[in-house]
DNA sequence: CTAATGACATTTG
DNA sequence: ACAAATGCCATTA
């Protein structure tokens, strides 16, 4: 969609460096908004599926949350990126959170 | 335009 | 600490 919000969401999500992650809340804040759900929606539609590392975006509670391709699959991918995950939760969550 | 939904977050039980 | 309820914004129907 050509809405500014989603555009920003994708742009920011793409800026997340490898080995780091971010939360919906942080992204929403980066957009000067608190539409966490809208961010999640944007990523859910995700017309930039392979372009935007949506798997690097997780919940604020350190949980992975839900993902289209399966949460467990994302966990594996994040683990490969260097993120430590236990029971679907981020271990070094605070250490890997990327803030804009 | 109005209503409902969601890859959420926060507060309350 | 965990589970449920409420509130939030933007998008979709």
Short mmCIF file of C-alpha atoms (C1' of nucleotides) in Angstrom, two decimals:
data_model
loop_
_atom_site.label_atom_id
_atom_site.label_comp_id
_atom_site.label_asym_id
_atom_site.label_seq_id
_atom_site.Cartn_x
_atom_site.Cartn_y
_atom_site.Cartn_z
CA UNK A 1 0.00 0.00 0.00
CA UNK A 2 1.16 3.47 -0.71
CA UNK A 3 0.29 4.87 2.66
CA UNK A 4 2.96 6.90 4.36
CA UNK A 5 2.76 4.90 7.51
CA UNK A 6 3.42 1.55 5.93
CA UNK A 7 6.09 3.12 3.78
CA UNK A 8 7.90 4.34 6.85
CA UNK A 9 7.42 1.04 8.59
CA UNK A 10 9.03 -0.87 5.77
CA UNK A 11 11.79 1.66 5.47
CA UNK A 12 12.64 1.48 9.15
CA UNK A 13 12.38 -2.28 9.30
CA UNK A 14 14.81 -2.52 6.44
CA UNK A 15 17.27 -0.39 8.40
CA UNK A 16 17.50 -2.95 11.17
CA UNK A 17 21.08 -4.28 11.03
CA UNK A 18 21.87 -7.95 11.01
CA UNK A 19 22.19 -9.50 14.42
CA UNK A 20 19.84 -6.90 15.87
CA UNK A 21 16.10 -6.75 16.36
CA UNK A 22 13.43 -4.22 17.18
CA UNK A 23 9.97 -4.08 18.66
CA UNK A 24 6.73 -2.82 17.23
CA UNK A 25 6.65 -0.18 19.91
CA UNK A 26 10.07 1.13 18.99
CA UNK A 27 9.16 1.30 15.34
CA UNK A 28 5.93 3.06 16.16
CA UNK A 29 7.90 5.51 18.27
CA UNK A 30 10.30 6.06 15.43
CA UNK A 31 7.28 7.05 13.41
CA UNK A 32 6.30 9.42 16.20
CA UNK A 33 3.22 7.30 16.80
CA UNK A 34 2.07 4.52 19.03
CA UNK A 35 0.31 2.45 16.44
CA UNK A 36 2.05 -0.79 17.29
CA UNK A 37 -0.74 -2.74 15.76
CA UNK A 38 -0.67 -0.70 12.61
CA UNK A 39 3.04 -1.52 12.36
CA UNK A 40 2.21 -5.16 12.79
CA UNK A 41 -0.44 -4.87 10.13
CA UNK A 42 1.95 -3.24 7.73
CA UNK A 43 4.42 -6.05 8.22
CA UNK A 44 1.68 -8.59 7.99
CA UNK A 45 0.66 -7.38 4.56
CA UNK A 46 4.32 -6.85 3.85
CA UNK A 47 4.37 -6.32 0.09
CA UNK A 48 8.16 -6.13 0.53
CA UNK A 49 8.22 -9.62 1.96
CA UNK A 50 11.80 -10.66 1.04
CA UNK A 51 13.05 -7.11 1.14
CA UNK A 52 12.02 -6.22 4.65
CA UNK A 53 13.48 -8.32 7.48
CA UNK A 54 10.16 -8.58 9.25
CA UNK A 55 11.53 -11.46 11.31
CA UNK A 56 13.72 -8.96 13.14
CA UNK A 57 10.66 -7.28 14.59
CA UNK A 58 9.31 -8.81 17.78
CA UNK A 59 7.03 -7.98 20.69
CA UNK A 60 8.01 -5.59 23.44
CA UNK A 61 7.84 -8.36 26.02
CA UNK A 62 10.72 -10.14 24.32
CA UNK A 63 8.50 -12.69 22.71
CA UNK A 64 8.59 -13.43 19.01
CA UNK A 65 4.88 -13.03 18.53
CA UNK A 66 3.11 -14.33 15.48
CA UNK A 67 4.53 -14.57 11.99
CA UNK A 68 3.14 -15.61 8.67
CA UNK A 69 5.76 -18.25 7.93
CA UNK A 70 5.62 -19.66 11.41
CA UNK A 71 7.11 -18.25 14.57
CA UNK A 72 9.49 -21.15 15.02
CA UNK A 73 10.93 -20.59 11.62
CA UNK A 74 11.71 -16.98 12.50
CA UNK A 75 13.29 -18.06 15.72
CA UNK A 76 15.64 -20.29 13.84
CA UNK A 77 16.50 -17.47 11.50
CA UNK A 78 17.08 -15.06 14.36
CA UNK A 79 19.26 -17.61 16.09
CA UNK A 80 21.33 -17.79 12.95
CA UNK A 81 21.70 -14.02 13.03
CA UNK A 82 23.18 -14.28 16.48
CA UNK A 83 20.07 -13.73 18.58
CA UNK A 84 19.74 -16.07 21.52
CA UNK A 85 16.24 -17.38 21.99
CA UNK A 86 14.80 -19.65 24.64
CA UNK A 87 11.22 -20.92 24.75
CA UNK A 88 10.27 -18.50 22.00
CA UNK A 89 11.65 -15.64 24.08
CA UNK A 90 14.66 -13.47 23.50
CA UNK A 91 17.42 -14.03 26.02
CA UNK A 92 19.70 -11.08 25.36
CA UNK A 93 16.68 -9.13 24.26
CA UNK A 94 17.79 -5.79 25.64
CA UNK A 95 21.21 -6.27 24.12
CA UNK A 96 19.95 -6.87 20.63
CA UNK A 97 17.23 -4.24 20.52
CA UNK A 98 18.04 -1.72 17.85
CA UNK A 99 16.72 1.77 18.53
CA UNK A 100 16.43 4.36 15.81
"C1'" DC B 1 -18.38 6.76 5.72
"C1'" DT B 2 -18.95 3.11 9.49
"C1'" DA B 3 -17.60 -1.18 11.53
"C1'" DA B 4 -14.38 -4.82 12.45
"C1'" DT B 5 -9.71 -6.66 12.79
"C1'" DG B 6 -4.77 -7.31 13.97
"C1'" DA B 7 2.57 -10.24 13.17
"C1'" DC B 8 0.63 -5.27 19.83
"C1'" DA B 9 1.12 -3.03 24.56
"C1'" DT B 10 -0.33 -2.07 29.04
"C1'" DT B 11 -3.10 -2.68 33.11
"C1'" DT B 12 -5.84 -5.47 36.08
"C1'" DG B 13 -7.39 -10.07 38.22
"C1'" DA C 1 4.41 -14.95 37.74
"C1'" DC C 2 0.57 -15.97 34.54
"C1'" DA C 3 -4.07 -15.05 32.35
"C1'" DA C 4 -7.60 -12.12 30.98
"C1'" DA C 5 -9.47 -7.59 29.75
"C1'" DT C 6 -8.97 -3.01 27.84
"C1'" DG C 7 -7.04 0.52 24.80
"C1'" DC C 8 -4.62 1.93 20.95
"C1'" DC C 9 -3.64 3.26 15.79
"C1'" DA C 10 -3.92 2.38 10.94
"C1'" DT C 11 -5.65 -0.70 7.49
"C1'" DT C 12 -9.18 -3.53 5.33
"C1'" DA C 13 -13.91 -4.91 4.29
#
